[in-house]
Amino acid sequence: MPPSSSGAPHIPVLLDEVIAGLAIAPGEVHVDGTFGAGGYTRAMLAKGARVYAFDRDPDAIAEGEALVEEAKGQLSLVPERFSRMFEALAERGVGAVDGVTLDIGVSSMQLDRADRGFSFQADGPLDMRMEQEGETAADFVNTADEAEIADVLYHYGEEPRSRRVARAIVEARPITRTGELANVVRKALGHKPHDKKDPATRTFQAIRIHLNRELGELEDGLEAAERVLKPGGRLAVVTFHSLEDRLVKRFLRERSGATPQGSRHMPEASKERRAPTFDRVAKPARAGEGEVARNPRARSATLRVAYRTAAAPGGGAA
C-alpha cells in the first residue's frame, strides 16, 4: 500500500464506513486491534465508546499516551498483538465487548519512517519488524537459502518470477538497506520509470508478511474476536491485498454457515452442522473515487463487517 506523504496527518481508510458498520452506542466497549496513529480509536471515542486499543509496535503505544490523557479514562492502550486480545482483555477484567475493528497490515506511520525499513520510497536500514525485536528483514535475505526466499516471495507476495528474484538476492548478498534490495529486484525484473507499480513492491510485501507472521496473526485474531464479541457484537476488518481479504472472506463464510454443504452426489465432510457464530455479513465495501484521491492508500482497501450470534466460539452449540 502506498504511504501517505511524509509529515501529513494519518488518514484512516474507510473511516465513515467502519464507524457506520460498528453502529456504536454510547457506553459500549470496543477493541481497536490495530491502533497505529489512533484514527479509528478517536472516532470510536467520539461516539462515546470505551476503547481498548492494541498495537504490537512500541512506537505506536508510546505516541498514543497523549490520547489516553485526552480520553479521560475512556481509553486503554494494550502493548500486545491483537491475536492475544482474549487473554489481554481477561487480564484487565473484560470478558466481552461490543465491537472489534482490525486494520490489517503495515500502518502509514510505519511506512513513512525510513528508519523502520518497511518502504523503499526512502532509503533506510532493512528492518521491517513491527515489534522492533527478533529477526530483521536483512537477517532473512542474508541468511535464508534461495528456495526459502523464493517460496516467501511466491506465497506472500504473489510474485510470479520469485525464483529469479531469489537468485538475484542471493547473488547480491550482503544486503542491508531498503534501497539496495529494491534495486536488486528492479534489476532482476526490469523496471521502467513510467511503470505504474514498482516491481519491488511484491518482494517488500512478502518479506514483511513473513517476518511479522501477518497472515497467521490475522487468522488467530479473527478467532480471538469471535471469542470476545458478545451476541450482537460487530466485527469490522479492513484489508489491503487479496491474501488478507480471501482469508477474512473464508472465515466469515465458514462461521456464518455459508459454506456449501454438499449434495446427494457428494456427502458433507462432517455430519454435524455447526451453529453459525456470525450473521448479517455485509457486502464488502471499498473506497470511492473521492477518498482515493485524498488518500491513495485507500485504493486497495476492502472492508468486511459481520454481527456475532449467540453460538459458542468455533461454531459449537449456543
Short mmCIF file of C-alpha atoms in Angstrom, two decimals:
data_model
loop_
_atom_site.label_atom_id
_atom_site.label_comp_id
_atom_site.label_asym_id
_atom_site.label_seq_id
_atom_site.Cartn_x
_atom_site.Cartn_y
_atom_site.Cartn_z
CA MET A 1 0.00 0.00 0.00
CA PRO A 2 1.44 3.40 -0.84
CA PRO A 3 2.44 5.59 2.09
CA SER A 4 0.91 8.94 2.78
CA SER A 5 3.06 12.00 2.19
CA SER A 6 5.70 12.39 4.84
CA GLY A 7 4.58 14.74 7.56
CA ALA A 8 0.93 14.57 6.51
CA PRO A 9 -1.64 13.59 9.15
CA HIS A 10 -2.65 9.94 9.24
CA ILE A 11 -5.93 9.37 7.40
CA PRO A 12 -7.84 6.25 8.48
CA VAL A 13 -9.08 4.30 5.47
CA LEU A 14 -12.86 3.81 5.04
CA LEU A 15 -13.40 5.57 8.38
CA ASP A 16 -17.03 6.53 7.80
CA GLU A 17 -17.88 3.03 6.60
CA VAL A 18 -16.11 1.38 9.54
CA ILE A 19 -17.88 3.56 12.11
CA ALA A 20 -21.25 3.02 10.41
CA GLY A 21 -20.68 -0.74 10.42
CA LEU A 22 -19.79 -0.72 14.12
CA ALA A 23 -23.05 1.10 14.98
CA ILE A 24 -21.56 2.31 18.27
CA ALA A 25 -23.90 3.24 21.11
CA PRO A 26 -22.58 5.42 23.97
CA GLY A 27 -21.12 3.35 26.79
CA GLU A 28 -20.26 0.35 24.65
CA VAL A 29 -16.85 -1.36 24.91
CA HIS A 30 -14.85 -1.62 21.68
CA VAL A 31 -11.49 -3.03 20.66
CA ASP A 32 -9.27 -1.28 18.13
CA GLY A 33 -6.97 -4.18 17.29
CA THR A 34 -4.54 -2.06 15.30
CA PHE A 35 -4.15 1.32 17.00
CA GLY A 36 -1.45 2.77 14.70
CA ALA A 37 -1.84 6.54 14.76
CA GLY A 38 -5.21 6.29 16.53
CA GLY A 39 -7.58 7.30 13.75
CA TYR A 40 -10.26 4.67 14.35
CA THR A 41 -9.86 4.94 18.12
CA ARG A 42 -10.54 8.69 18.03
CA ALA A 43 -13.72 8.12 16.04
CA MET A 44 -14.86 5.41 18.48
CA LEU A 45 -14.23 7.69 21.44
CA ALA A 46 -16.19 10.46 19.72
CA LYS A 47 -19.18 8.08 19.59
CA GLY A 48 -18.96 7.53 23.35
CA ALA A 49 -17.24 4.12 23.37
CA ARG A 50 -14.85 2.78 25.98
CA VAL A 51 -11.87 1.62 23.89
CA TYR A 52 -9.13 -0.93 24.38
CA ALA A 53 -6.55 -0.24 21.65
CA PHE A 54 -3.95 -2.89 20.80
CA ASP A 55 -0.66 -2.44 18.98
CA ARG A 56 2.46 -4.59 18.81
CA ASP A 57 4.60 -1.59 17.80
CA PRO A 58 6.19 0.16 20.82
CA ASP A 59 6.31 3.47 18.92
CA ALA A 60 2.54 3.46 18.40
CA ILE A 61 1.91 2.76 22.08
CA ALA A 62 4.32 5.49 23.22
CA GLU A 63 2.84 8.06 20.87
CA GLY A 64 -0.70 7.18 21.90
CA GLU A 65 -0.21 8.22 25.54
CA ALA A 66 -1.31 11.76 24.78
CA LEU A 67 -4.65 10.42 23.52
CA VAL A 68 -5.03 8.37 26.71
CA GLU A 69 -4.79 11.59 28.73
CA GLU A 70 -7.21 13.33 26.39
CA ALA A 71 -9.73 10.46 26.64
CA LYS A 72 -10.04 10.84 30.43
CA GLY A 73 -10.35 7.16 31.36
CA GLN A 74 -12.15 6.00 28.23
CA LEU A 75 -9.06 4.60 26.50
CA SER A 76 -6.58 1.90 27.49
CA LEU A 77 -3.57 1.12 25.30
CA VAL A 78 -2.57 -2.54 25.21
CA PRO A 79 1.00 -3.31 24.02
CA GLU A 80 0.08 -6.71 22.58
CA ARG A 81 -0.62 -8.45 19.28
CA PHE A 82 -4.35 -8.42 18.59
CA SER A 83 -4.26 -12.22 18.37
CA ARG A 84 -3.97 -12.15 22.19
CA MET A 85 -6.98 -9.89 22.76
CA PHE A 86 -8.95 -12.58 24.63
CA GLU A 87 -6.19 -13.14 27.20
CA ALA A 88 -5.18 -9.47 27.42
CA LEU A 89 -8.75 -8.30 27.98
CA ALA A 90 -9.34 -11.00 30.59
CA GLU A 91 -6.25 -9.78 32.45
CA ARG A 92 -7.94 -6.34 32.55
CA GLY A 93 -11.24 -7.72 33.80
CA VAL A 94 -13.03 -7.50 30.45
CA GLY A 95 -14.97 -10.61 29.41
CA ALA A 96 -16.92 -9.50 26.36
CA VAL A 97 -17.03 -6.47 24.07
CA ASP A 98 -19.46 -4.83 21.66
CA GLY A 99 -17.13 -4.39 18.72
CA VAL A 100 -13.74 -5.37 17.30
CA THR A 101 -12.00 -3.48 14.49
CA LEU A 102 -8.91 -4.74 12.66
CA ASP A 103 -6.99 -2.64 10.11
CA ILE A 104 -4.58 -5.20 8.71
CA GLY A 105 -1.01 -4.74 7.56
CA VAL A 106 1.57 -2.02 7.97
CA SER A 107 0.48 1.46 9.03
CA SER A 108 1.19 4.69 7.19
CA MET A 109 3.14 5.80 10.26
CA GLN A 110 5.49 2.82 9.85
CA LEU A 111 5.81 3.29 6.09
CA ASP A 112 6.62 6.97 6.42
CA ARG A 113 9.63 6.41 8.68
CA ALA A 114 12.68 5.37 6.68
CA ASP A 115 14.48 4.08 9.78
CA ARG A 116 11.83 1.36 10.22
CA GLY A 117 12.76 -0.16 6.87
CA PHE A 118 9.26 -1.01 5.62
CA SER A 119 9.33 1.07 2.45
CA PHE A 120 11.70 1.64 -0.47
CA GLN A 121 10.34 5.15 -1.05
CA ALA A 122 13.21 6.43 1.10
CA ASP A 123 16.42 4.55 1.82
CA GLY A 124 16.81 3.10 5.30
CA PRO A 125 18.01 0.05 7.21
CA LEU A 126 16.38 -3.19 6.02
CA ASP A 127 14.37 -3.85 9.19
CA MET A 128 10.54 -4.31 8.81
CA ARG A 129 9.95 -5.55 12.39
CA MET A 130 6.64 -4.35 13.81
CA GLU A 131 7.64 -5.22 17.37
CA GLN A 132 11.21 -3.97 16.89
CA GLU A 133 12.70 -7.22 18.15
CA GLY A 134 13.77 -10.52 16.65
CA GLU A 135 14.88 -11.28 13.09
CA THR A 136 15.17 -8.33 10.73
CA ALA A 137 14.49 -8.32 7.01
CA ALA A 138 18.26 -8.01 6.47
CA ASP A 139 18.79 -11.13 8.59
CA PHE A 140 16.30 -13.01 6.44
CA VAL A 141 17.57 -12.03 3.00
CA ASN A 142 21.20 -12.59 4.01
CA THR A 143 20.83 -15.99 5.70
CA ALA A 144 17.84 -17.80 4.17
CA ASP A 145 18.57 -20.16 1.30
CA GLU A 146 17.41 -19.37 -2.21
CA ALA A 147 14.50 -21.83 -2.16
CA GLU A 148 13.07 -20.38 1.08
CA ILE A 149 13.29 -16.83 -0.23
CA ALA A 150 11.57 -17.87 -3.46
CA ASP A 151 8.77 -19.58 -1.52
CA VAL A 152 8.19 -16.50 0.65
CA LEU A 153 8.05 -14.22 -2.40
CA TYR A 154 5.67 -16.53 -4.23
CA HIS A 155 3.27 -17.27 -1.38
CA TYR A 156 3.18 -13.89 0.39
CA GLY A 157 3.94 -11.51 -2.48
CA GLU A 158 2.31 -13.49 -5.29
CA GLU A 159 5.48 -12.79 -7.25
CA PRO A 160 5.30 -14.86 -10.48
CA ARG A 161 9.08 -14.67 -11.02
CA SER A 162 10.01 -15.44 -7.44
CA ARG A 163 12.88 -17.79 -8.32
CA ARG A 164 14.55 -15.16 -10.48
CA VAL A 165 14.29 -12.56 -7.71
CA ALA A 166 15.52 -15.00 -5.05
CA ARG A 167 18.54 -15.89 -7.17
CA ALA A 168 19.36 -12.19 -7.65
CA ILE A 169 19.06 -11.55 -3.90
CA VAL A 170 21.42 -14.40 -3.03
CA GLU A 171 23.95 -13.25 -5.63
CA ALA A 172 23.86 -9.66 -4.31
CA ARG A 173 24.35 -10.51 -0.62
CA PRO A 174 25.01 -8.91 1.80
CA ILE A 175 22.07 -6.51 1.50
CA THR A 176 21.49 -4.12 4.42
CA ARG A 177 19.46 -1.19 3.03
CA THR A 178 15.95 -0.88 1.60
CA GLY A 179 17.30 0.94 -1.42
CA GLU A 180 19.76 -1.88 -2.12
CA LEU A 181 17.05 -4.54 -2.03
CA ALA A 182 14.71 -2.51 -4.23
CA ASN A 183 17.43 -2.03 -6.82
CA VAL A 184 18.30 -5.73 -6.84
CA VAL A 185 14.65 -6.62 -7.52
CA ARG A 186 14.25 -3.93 -10.18
CA LYS A 187 17.35 -5.14 -11.99
CA ALA A 188 16.16 -8.74 -11.86
CA LEU A 189 12.68 -7.99 -13.19
CA GLY A 190 13.28 -4.94 -15.34
CA HIS A 191 11.94 -1.54 -14.37
CA LYS A 192 10.80 1.35 -16.49
CA PRO A 193 10.27 4.78 -14.89
CA HIS A 194 6.73 5.00 -16.30
CA ASP A 195 5.61 1.66 -14.81
CA LYS A 196 2.53 2.14 -12.62
CA LYS A 197 3.76 -0.30 -9.96
CA ASP A 198 7.34 -0.63 -8.81
CA PRO A 199 8.41 -4.29 -9.28
CA ALA A 200 9.95 -4.26 -5.79
CA THR A 201 6.50 -3.83 -4.19
CA ARG A 202 5.65 -7.54 -4.13
CA THR A 203 9.02 -8.51 -2.65
CA PHE A 204 8.79 -5.96 0.16
CA GLN A 205 5.22 -7.05 0.94
CA ALA A 206 6.19 -10.71 1.04
CA ILE A 207 9.19 -10.30 3.33
CA ARG A 208 7.21 -8.06 5.70
CA ILE A 209 4.31 -10.52 5.91
CA HIS A 210 6.66 -13.44 6.52
CA LEU A 211 8.78 -11.64 9.10
CA ASN A 212 5.79 -10.47 11.16
CA ARG A 213 3.67 -13.61 10.64
CA GLU A 214 0.86 -11.35 9.46
CA LEU A 215 -1.47 -13.94 7.93
CA GLY A 216 -1.17 -16.25 10.93
CA GLU A 217 -1.83 -13.27 13.20
CA LEU A 218 -4.94 -12.42 11.16
CA GLU A 219 -6.28 -15.96 11.44
CA ASP A 220 -5.63 -16.02 15.18
CA GLY A 221 -7.05 -12.50 15.55
CA LEU A 222 -10.32 -13.42 13.85
CA GLU A 223 -10.75 -16.38 16.19
CA ALA A 224 -9.90 -14.17 19.17
CA ALA A 225 -12.50 -11.62 18.05
CA GLU A 226 -15.06 -14.41 17.82
CA ARG A 227 -14.30 -15.29 21.45
CA VAL A 228 -14.53 -11.76 22.86
CA LEU A 229 -17.56 -10.44 20.97
CA LYS A 230 -20.87 -10.64 22.83
CA PRO A 231 -24.07 -11.65 20.97
CA GLY A 232 -24.91 -8.79 18.64
CA GLY A 233 -21.31 -7.55 18.70
CA ARG A 234 -19.83 -6.24 15.47
CA LEU A 235 -16.64 -7.23 13.68
CA ALA A 236 -15.09 -4.83 11.14
CA VAL A 237 -11.98 -5.84 9.19
CA VAL A 238 -10.10 -3.67 6.69
CA THR A 239 -7.65 -5.48 4.42
CA PHE A 240 -5.27 -4.20 1.74
CA HIS A 241 -4.49 -7.12 -0.54
CA SER A 242 -6.08 -10.30 -1.83
CA LEU A 243 -4.25 -12.67 0.54
CA GLU A 244 -5.75 -10.93 3.57
CA ASP A 245 -9.19 -10.44 2.08
CA ARG A 246 -9.52 -14.06 0.97
CA LEU A 247 -8.68 -15.19 4.49
CA VAL A 248 -11.33 -12.90 6.05
CA LYS A 249 -13.89 -13.84 3.41
CA ARG A 250 -13.32 -17.56 4.02
CA PHE A 251 -13.54 -17.15 7.81
CA LEU A 252 -16.86 -15.27 7.62
CA ARG A 253 -18.26 -17.71 5.06
CA GLU A 254 -17.45 -20.67 7.29
CA ARG A 255 -18.59 -19.04 10.51
CA SER A 256 -21.86 -17.76 9.02
CA GLY A 257 -22.80 -21.17 7.63
CA ALA A 258 -22.48 -20.01 4.04
CA THR A 259 -20.01 -22.76 3.09
CA PRO A 260 -21.62 -25.14 0.57
CA GLN A 261 -22.97 -28.22 2.34
CA GLY A 262 -22.61 -30.74 -0.48
CA SER A 263 -25.33 -32.61 -2.37
CA ARG A 264 -26.81 -36.08 -2.71
CA HIS A 265 -23.93 -36.85 -5.07
CA MET A 266 -21.27 -35.50 -2.69
CA PRO A 267 -21.89 -36.10 1.03
CA GLU A 268 -20.95 -33.43 3.57
CA ALA A 269 -17.45 -33.56 5.02
CA SER A 270 -18.95 -33.53 8.51
CA LYS A 271 -22.32 -34.90 9.61
CA GLU A 272 -22.59 -32.26 12.35
CA ARG A 273 -23.66 -28.86 11.10
CA ARG A 274 -22.30 -26.22 13.45
CA ALA A 275 -24.27 -23.24 14.65
CA PRO A 276 -23.22 -20.02 12.86
CA THR A 277 -21.19 -17.67 15.05
CA PHE A 278 -21.65 -14.71 12.67
CA ASP A 279 -24.57 -13.45 10.63
CA ARG A 280 -25.63 -10.27 8.84
CA VAL A 281 -22.40 -10.42 6.85
CA ALA A 282 -22.36 -7.21 4.83
CA LYS A 283 -21.24 -6.93 1.24
CA PRO A 284 -17.61 -5.79 1.00
CA ALA A 285 -17.16 -2.00 0.97
CA ARG A 286 -14.47 -0.17 -0.97
CA ALA A 287 -13.35 3.42 -1.13
CA GLY A 288 -14.95 5.81 -3.60
CA GLU A 289 -13.06 7.98 -6.04
CA GLY A 290 -13.09 10.96 -3.69
CA GLU A 291 -11.43 9.08 -0.83
CA VAL A 292 -8.85 7.50 -3.14
CA ALA A 293 -7.98 10.97 -4.47
CA ARG A 294 -7.49 12.24 -0.89
CA ASN A 295 -5.72 9.12 0.33
CA PRO A 296 -4.11 6.79 -2.25
CA ARG A 297 -3.70 4.10 0.43
CA ALA A 298 -7.46 3.55 0.23
CA ARG A 299 -7.29 2.28 -3.37
CA SER A 300 -6.71 -1.34 -2.40
CA ALA A 301 -8.74 -1.38 0.84
CA THR A 302 -11.70 -3.71 1.44
CA LEU A 303 -13.98 -3.60 4.49
CA ARG A 304 -16.00 -6.58 5.69
CA VAL A 305 -18.46 -6.30 8.59
CA ALA A 306 -20.42 -9.03 10.38
CA TYR A 307 -22.50 -9.46 13.56
CA ARG A 308 -21.82 -12.03 16.28
CA THR A 309 -24.53 -14.55 17.08
CA ALA A 310 -25.10 -16.27 20.42
CA ALA A 311 -23.43 -19.52 19.29
CA ALA A 312 -20.35 -20.72 21.15
CA PRO A 313 -16.98 -19.83 19.58
CA GLY A 314 -15.93 -22.16 16.80
CA GLY A 315 -19.50 -22.82 15.79
CA GLY A 316 -20.46 -25.07 18.69
CA ALA A 317 -23.82 -25.16 20.40
CA ALA A 318 -25.10 -21.89 21.87
#
